[in-house]
Short mmCIF file of C-alpha atoms in Angstrom, two decimals:
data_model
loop_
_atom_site.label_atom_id
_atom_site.label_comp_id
_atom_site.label_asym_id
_atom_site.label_seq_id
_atom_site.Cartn_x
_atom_site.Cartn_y
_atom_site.Cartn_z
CA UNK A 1006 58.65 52.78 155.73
CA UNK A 1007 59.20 53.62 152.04
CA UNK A 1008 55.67 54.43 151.06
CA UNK A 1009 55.61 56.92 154.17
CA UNK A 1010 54.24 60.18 153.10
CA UNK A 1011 56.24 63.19 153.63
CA UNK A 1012 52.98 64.62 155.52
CA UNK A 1013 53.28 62.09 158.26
CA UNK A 1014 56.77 62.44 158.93
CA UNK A 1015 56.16 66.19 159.54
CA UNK A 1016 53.27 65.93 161.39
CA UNK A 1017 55.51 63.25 163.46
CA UNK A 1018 58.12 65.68 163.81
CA UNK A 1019 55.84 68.31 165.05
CA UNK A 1020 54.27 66.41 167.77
CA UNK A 1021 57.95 65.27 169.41
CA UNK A 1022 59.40 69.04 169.27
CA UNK A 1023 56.20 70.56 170.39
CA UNK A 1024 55.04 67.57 173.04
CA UNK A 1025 51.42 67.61 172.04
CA UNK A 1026 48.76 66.04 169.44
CA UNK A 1027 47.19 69.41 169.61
CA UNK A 1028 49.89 72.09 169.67
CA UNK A 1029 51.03 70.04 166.47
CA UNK A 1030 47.60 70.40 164.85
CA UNK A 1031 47.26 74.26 165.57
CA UNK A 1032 50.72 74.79 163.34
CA UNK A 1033 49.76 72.39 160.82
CA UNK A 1034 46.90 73.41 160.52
CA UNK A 1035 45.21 70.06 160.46
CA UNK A 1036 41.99 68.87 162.85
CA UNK A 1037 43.53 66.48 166.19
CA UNK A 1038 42.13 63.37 164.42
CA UNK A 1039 43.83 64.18 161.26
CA UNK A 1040 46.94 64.12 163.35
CA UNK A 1041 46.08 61.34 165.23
CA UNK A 1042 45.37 59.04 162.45
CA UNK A 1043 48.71 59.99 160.49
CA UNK A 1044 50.36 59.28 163.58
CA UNK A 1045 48.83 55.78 163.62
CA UNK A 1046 49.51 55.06 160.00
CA UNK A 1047 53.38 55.73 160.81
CA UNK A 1048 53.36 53.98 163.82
CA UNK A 1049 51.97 50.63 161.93
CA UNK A 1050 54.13 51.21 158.99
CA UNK A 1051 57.49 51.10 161.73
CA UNK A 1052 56.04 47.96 163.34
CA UNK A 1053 56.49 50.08 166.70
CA UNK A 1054 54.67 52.55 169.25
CA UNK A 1055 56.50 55.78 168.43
CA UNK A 1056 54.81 57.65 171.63
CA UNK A 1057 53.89 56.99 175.12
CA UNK A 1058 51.72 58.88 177.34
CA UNK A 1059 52.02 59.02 181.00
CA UNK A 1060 49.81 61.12 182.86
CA UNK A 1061 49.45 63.80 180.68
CA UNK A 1062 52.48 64.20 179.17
CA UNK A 1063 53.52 62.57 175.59
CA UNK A 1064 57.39 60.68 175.22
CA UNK A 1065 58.84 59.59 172.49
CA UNK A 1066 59.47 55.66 172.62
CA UNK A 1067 63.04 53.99 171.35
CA UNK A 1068 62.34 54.26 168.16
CA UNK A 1069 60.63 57.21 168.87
CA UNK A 1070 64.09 59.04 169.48
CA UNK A 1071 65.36 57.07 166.35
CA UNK A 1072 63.04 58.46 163.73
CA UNK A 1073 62.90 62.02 165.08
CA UNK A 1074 66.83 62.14 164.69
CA UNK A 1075 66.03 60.34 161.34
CA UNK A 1076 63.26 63.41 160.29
CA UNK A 1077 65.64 65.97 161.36
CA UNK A 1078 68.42 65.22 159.16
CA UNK A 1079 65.62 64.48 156.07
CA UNK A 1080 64.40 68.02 156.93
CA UNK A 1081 67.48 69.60 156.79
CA UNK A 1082 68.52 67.77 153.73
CA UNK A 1083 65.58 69.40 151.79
CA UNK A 1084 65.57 72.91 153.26
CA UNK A 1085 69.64 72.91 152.11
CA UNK A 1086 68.25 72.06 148.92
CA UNK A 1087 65.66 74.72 148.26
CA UNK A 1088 67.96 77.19 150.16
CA UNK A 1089 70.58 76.32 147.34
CA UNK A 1090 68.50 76.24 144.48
CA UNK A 1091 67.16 79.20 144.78
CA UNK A 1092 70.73 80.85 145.63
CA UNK A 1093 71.51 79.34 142.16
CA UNK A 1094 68.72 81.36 141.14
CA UNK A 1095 70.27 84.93 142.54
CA UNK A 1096 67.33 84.69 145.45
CA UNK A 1097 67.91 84.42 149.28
CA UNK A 1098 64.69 82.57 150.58
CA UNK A 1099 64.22 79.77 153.46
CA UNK A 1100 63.90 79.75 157.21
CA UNK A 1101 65.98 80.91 159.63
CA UNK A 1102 65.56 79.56 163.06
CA UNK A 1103 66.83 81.83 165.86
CA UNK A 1104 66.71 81.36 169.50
CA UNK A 1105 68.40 84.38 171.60
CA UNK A 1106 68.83 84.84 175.58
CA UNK A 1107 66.35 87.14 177.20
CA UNK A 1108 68.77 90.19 177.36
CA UNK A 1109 69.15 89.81 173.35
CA UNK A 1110 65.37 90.36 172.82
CA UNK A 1111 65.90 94.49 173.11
CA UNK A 1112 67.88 94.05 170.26
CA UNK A 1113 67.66 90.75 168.32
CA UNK A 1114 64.47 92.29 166.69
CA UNK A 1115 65.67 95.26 165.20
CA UNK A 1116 68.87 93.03 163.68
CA UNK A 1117 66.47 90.79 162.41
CA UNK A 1118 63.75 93.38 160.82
CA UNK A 1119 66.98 94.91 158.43
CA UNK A 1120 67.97 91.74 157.90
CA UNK A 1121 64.44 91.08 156.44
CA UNK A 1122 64.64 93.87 154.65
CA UNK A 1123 67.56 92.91 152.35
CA UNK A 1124 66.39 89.34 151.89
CA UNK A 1125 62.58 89.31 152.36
CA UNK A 1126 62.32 86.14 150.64
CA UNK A 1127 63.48 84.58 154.39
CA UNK A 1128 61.00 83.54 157.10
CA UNK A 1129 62.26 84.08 160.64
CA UNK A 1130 61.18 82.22 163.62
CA UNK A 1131 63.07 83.65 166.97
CA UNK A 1132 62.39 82.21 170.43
CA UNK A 1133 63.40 83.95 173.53
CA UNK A 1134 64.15 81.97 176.89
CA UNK A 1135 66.99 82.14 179.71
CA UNK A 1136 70.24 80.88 178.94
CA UNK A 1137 69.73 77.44 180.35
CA UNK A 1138 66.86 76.17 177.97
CA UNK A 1139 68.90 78.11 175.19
CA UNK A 1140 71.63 75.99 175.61
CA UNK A 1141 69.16 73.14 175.71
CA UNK A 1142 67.68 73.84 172.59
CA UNK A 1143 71.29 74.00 171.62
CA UNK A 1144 72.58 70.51 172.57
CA UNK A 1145 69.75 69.23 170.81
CA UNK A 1146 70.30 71.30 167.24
CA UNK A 1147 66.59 73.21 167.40
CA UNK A 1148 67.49 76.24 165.49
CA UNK A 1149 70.02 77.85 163.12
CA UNK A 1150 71.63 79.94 165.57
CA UNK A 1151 71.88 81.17 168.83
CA UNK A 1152 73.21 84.35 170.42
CA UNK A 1153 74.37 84.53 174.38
CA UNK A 1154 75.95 86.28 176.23
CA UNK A 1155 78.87 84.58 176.93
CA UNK A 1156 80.35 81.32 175.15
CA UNK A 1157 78.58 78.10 175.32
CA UNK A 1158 81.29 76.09 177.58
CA UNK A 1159 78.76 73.27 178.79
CA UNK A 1160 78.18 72.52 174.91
CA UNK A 1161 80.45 71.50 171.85
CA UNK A 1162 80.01 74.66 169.76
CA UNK A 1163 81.43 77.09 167.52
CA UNK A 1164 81.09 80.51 169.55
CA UNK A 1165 82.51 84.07 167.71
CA UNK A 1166 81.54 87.47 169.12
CA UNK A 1167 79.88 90.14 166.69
CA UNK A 1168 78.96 93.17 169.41
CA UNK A 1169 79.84 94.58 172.45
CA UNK A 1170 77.30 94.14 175.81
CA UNK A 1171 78.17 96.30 179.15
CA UNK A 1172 77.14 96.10 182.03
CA UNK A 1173 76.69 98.91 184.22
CA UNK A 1174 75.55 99.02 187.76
CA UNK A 1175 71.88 101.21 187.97
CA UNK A 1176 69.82 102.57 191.47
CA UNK A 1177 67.08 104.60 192.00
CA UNK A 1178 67.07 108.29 190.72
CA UNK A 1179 67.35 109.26 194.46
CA UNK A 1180 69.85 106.93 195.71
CA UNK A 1181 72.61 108.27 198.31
CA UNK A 1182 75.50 106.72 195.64
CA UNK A 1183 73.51 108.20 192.36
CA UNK A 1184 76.07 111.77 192.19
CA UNK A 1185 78.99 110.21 194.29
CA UNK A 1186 82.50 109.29 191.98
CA UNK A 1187 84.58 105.83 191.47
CA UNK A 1188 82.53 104.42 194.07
CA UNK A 1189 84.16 101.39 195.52
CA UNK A 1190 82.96 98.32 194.61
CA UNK A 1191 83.09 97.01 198.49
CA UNK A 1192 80.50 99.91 199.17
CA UNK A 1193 78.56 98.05 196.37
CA UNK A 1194 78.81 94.81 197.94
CA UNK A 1195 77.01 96.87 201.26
CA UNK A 1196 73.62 97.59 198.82
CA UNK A 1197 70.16 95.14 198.76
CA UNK A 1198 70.63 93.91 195.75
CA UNK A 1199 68.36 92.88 192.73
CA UNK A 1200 69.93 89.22 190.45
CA UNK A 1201 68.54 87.38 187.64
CA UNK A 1202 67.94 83.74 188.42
CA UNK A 1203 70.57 81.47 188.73
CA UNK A 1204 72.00 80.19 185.68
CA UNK A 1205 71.60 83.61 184.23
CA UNK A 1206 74.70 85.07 182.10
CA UNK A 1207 74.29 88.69 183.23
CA UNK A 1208 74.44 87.40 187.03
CA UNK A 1209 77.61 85.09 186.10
CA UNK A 1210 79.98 88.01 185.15
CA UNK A 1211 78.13 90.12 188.13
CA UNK A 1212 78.98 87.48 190.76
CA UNK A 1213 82.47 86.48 189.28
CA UNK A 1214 83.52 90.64 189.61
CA UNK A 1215 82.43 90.60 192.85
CA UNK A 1216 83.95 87.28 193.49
CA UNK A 1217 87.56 88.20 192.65
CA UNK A 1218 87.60 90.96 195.15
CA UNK A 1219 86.48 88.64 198.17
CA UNK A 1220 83.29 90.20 198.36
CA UNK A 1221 79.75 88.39 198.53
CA UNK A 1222 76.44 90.20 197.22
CA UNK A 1223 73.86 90.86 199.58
CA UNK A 1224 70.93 89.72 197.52
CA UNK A 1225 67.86 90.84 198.36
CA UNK A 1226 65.34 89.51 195.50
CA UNK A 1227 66.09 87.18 192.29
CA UNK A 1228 63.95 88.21 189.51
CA UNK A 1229 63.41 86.64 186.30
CA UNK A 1230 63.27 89.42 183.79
CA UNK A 1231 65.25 92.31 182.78
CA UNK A 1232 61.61 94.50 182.98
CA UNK A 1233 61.11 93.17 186.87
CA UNK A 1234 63.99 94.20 187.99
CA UNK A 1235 63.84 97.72 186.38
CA UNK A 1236 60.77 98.02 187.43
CA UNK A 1237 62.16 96.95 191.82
CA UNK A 1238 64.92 99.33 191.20
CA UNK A 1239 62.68 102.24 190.78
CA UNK A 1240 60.74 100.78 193.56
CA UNK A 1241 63.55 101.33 196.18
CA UNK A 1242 64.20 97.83 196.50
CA UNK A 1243 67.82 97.61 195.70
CA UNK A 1244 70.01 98.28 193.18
CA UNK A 1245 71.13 95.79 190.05
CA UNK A 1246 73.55 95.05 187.39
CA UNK A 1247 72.23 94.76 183.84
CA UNK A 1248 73.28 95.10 179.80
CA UNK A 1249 73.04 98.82 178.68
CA UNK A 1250 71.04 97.22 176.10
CA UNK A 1251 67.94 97.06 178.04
CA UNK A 1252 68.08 100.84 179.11
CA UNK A 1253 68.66 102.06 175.32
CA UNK A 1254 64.75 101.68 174.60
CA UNK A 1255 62.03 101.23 176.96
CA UNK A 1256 63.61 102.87 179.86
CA UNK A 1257 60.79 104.74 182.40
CA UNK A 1258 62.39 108.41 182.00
CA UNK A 1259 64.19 109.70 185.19
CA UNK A 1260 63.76 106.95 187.57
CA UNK A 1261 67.02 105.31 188.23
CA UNK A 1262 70.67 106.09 187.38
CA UNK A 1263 73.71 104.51 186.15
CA UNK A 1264 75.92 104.65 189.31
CA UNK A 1265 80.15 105.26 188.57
CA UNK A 1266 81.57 102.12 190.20
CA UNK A 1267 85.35 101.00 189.99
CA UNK A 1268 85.37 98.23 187.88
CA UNK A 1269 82.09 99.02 186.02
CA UNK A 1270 81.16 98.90 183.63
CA UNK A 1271 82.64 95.42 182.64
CA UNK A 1272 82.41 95.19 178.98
CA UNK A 1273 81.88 91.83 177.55
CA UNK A 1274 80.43 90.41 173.96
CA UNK A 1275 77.40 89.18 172.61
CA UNK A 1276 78.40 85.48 170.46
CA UNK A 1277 76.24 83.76 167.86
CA UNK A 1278 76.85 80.14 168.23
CA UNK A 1279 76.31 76.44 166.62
CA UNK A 1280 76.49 72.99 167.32
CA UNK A 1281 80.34 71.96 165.83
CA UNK A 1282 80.56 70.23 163.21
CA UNK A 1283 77.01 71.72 161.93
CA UNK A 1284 76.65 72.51 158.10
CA UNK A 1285 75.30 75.92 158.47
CA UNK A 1286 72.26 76.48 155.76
CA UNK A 1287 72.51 79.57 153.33
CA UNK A 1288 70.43 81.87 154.76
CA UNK A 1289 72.33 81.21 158.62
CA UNK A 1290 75.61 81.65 156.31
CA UNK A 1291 74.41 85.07 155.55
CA UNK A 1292 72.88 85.47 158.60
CA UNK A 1293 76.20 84.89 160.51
CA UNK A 1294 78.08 87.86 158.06
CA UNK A 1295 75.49 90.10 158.63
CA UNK A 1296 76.21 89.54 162.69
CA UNK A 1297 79.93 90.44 161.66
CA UNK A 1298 78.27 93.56 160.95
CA UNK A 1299 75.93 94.35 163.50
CA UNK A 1300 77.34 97.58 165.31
CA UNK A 1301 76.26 99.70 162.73
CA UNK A 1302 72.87 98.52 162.35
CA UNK A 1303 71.69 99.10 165.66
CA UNK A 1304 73.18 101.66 167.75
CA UNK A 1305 75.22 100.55 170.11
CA UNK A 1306 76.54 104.37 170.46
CA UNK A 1307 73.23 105.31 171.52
CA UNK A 1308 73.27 102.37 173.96
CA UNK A 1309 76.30 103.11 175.25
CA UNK A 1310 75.74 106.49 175.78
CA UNK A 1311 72.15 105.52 178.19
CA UNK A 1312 75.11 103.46 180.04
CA UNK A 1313 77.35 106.65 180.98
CA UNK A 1314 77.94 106.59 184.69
CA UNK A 1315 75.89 109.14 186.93
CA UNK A 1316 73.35 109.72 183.64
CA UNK A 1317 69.61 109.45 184.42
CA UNK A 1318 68.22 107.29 182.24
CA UNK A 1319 65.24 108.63 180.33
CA UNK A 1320 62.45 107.36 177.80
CA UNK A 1321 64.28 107.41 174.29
CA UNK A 1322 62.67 110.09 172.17
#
């Protein structure tokens, strides 16, 4: 294994995160039997099969599993070093490695393009998924960083909130309830209504609201974006709870309304979390105090105010 080439050991590491010979070679940038034959080089040089196929699908083998573990922390060991040499230097260059819950994508972005802009010697890679394969990604250390909606209790993290995400109740510009006062949130429980799919952090808080009064949600449709179920509100179909984060932007003007419920809107936190006990690089260290920051980079008073109750929402100028 000493006379391994750094080369095969990333082109090994590519094929067990992405699953496939030819995913790997398309970011490489290498030709399938280039890949291939690395891969067979390594595998001879460990004495072992380091993949199986069955079907279609590729698995890593025993010592598979061992030497990806083993490439991660080798990895991470070298990108520390760069990241601190050229700290040493007075630069702030390297990767950082995001992955955010759907919600976050209407405002991830913008955080991440002024971050840029003070340090655009950093590369940013940023995947967007549901909160389950977040916290997936997660328990296996993928990324730098993650942001949620609400602490990672099924994993051994360090959580910290860095900005505020309400939730307000919205319906159709028409609805009966769309001028009406402190509805009460019984009346609410009466509506169709619109969830994310289970698992989802906005339809956690939603369901536990609902759940302290006694009162059980009369769900009509589970969608699985924020955009779908935007776009079955202004259909008629029901109404829906979601972040006022996802009607500061894109928002089709006039077409549904914030409604004034008792108890809404319930104001919870967006968190940036880690693995514990993970030595955070120097670009997610600065990454992390520019999070500490975030309210005044993005807005939130302008997404608050689309989130007032009984205001049509309308395309942001």
């Amino acid at each position: 294994m000493r006379h391994r080439t750094l080369r095969q050991l990333e082109v090994f590491e590519a094929i067990a995160r992405l699953g496939s010979f030819t995913r790997a070679a398309e970011e490489l940038f290498l030709t399938q039997p280039t890949v291939s034959m690395q891969i067979k080089k390594l595998s001879d040089a460990v004495g072992l099969p380091l993949f199986e196929q069955v079907g279609k699908k590729i698995y890593l083998t025993d010592a598979g599993h061992e030497l990806h573990r083993t490439c991660r922390g080798i990895f991470e060991h070298l990108a520390h070093f760069e990241m601190v040499t050229a700290d040493m230097k007075g630069l702030k260059t390297g990767k950082l490695r995001l992955a955010v819950v759907t919600t976050a994508k209407y405002f991830a972005p913008r955080l991440l393009g002024m971050f840029c802009q003070q340090y655009p010697g950093v590369e940013v890679s940023l995947k967007v998924s549901n909160r389950e394969r977040v916290l997936e990604r997660l328990a296996a250390n993928q990324d730098d960083l993650y942001i949620l909606g609400q602490p990672p209790e099924e994993a051994d993290a360090v959580a910290e909130a860095f900005l505020e995400n309400t939730l307000v109740v919205i319906a159709p510009a028409h609805h009966a309830l769309a001028k009406k006062k402190k509805i009460p949130l019984a009346r609410i429980a009466e509506e169709p209504f619109l969830l994310r799919e289970p698992g989802s952090g906005t339809r956690m808080a939603t369901e536990r609201v609902f759940a302290t009064q006694g009162l059980k949600l009369k769900v009509r449709m589970e969608l699985g974006s924020n955009e779908a179920i935007k776009q079955a509100v202004i259909g008629g179909l029901g109404i829906s709870v979601l972040s006022s984060h996802t009607l500061a932007l894109d928002a089709p003007a006039r077409q549904f309304v914030v409604l004034d419920v008792q108890g809404f809107p319930i104001r919870r936190h967006w968190y940036f979390a880690y693995p514990a006990g993970k030595q955070l690089s120097i670009v997610a260290s600065t990454f992390v105090d520019y999070l500490r920051q975030a309210s005044k980079y993005i807005g939130v008073v302008s997404a608050q105010e689309h989130g007032r109750p009984g205001r049509l929402v309308k395309k942001a100028e």
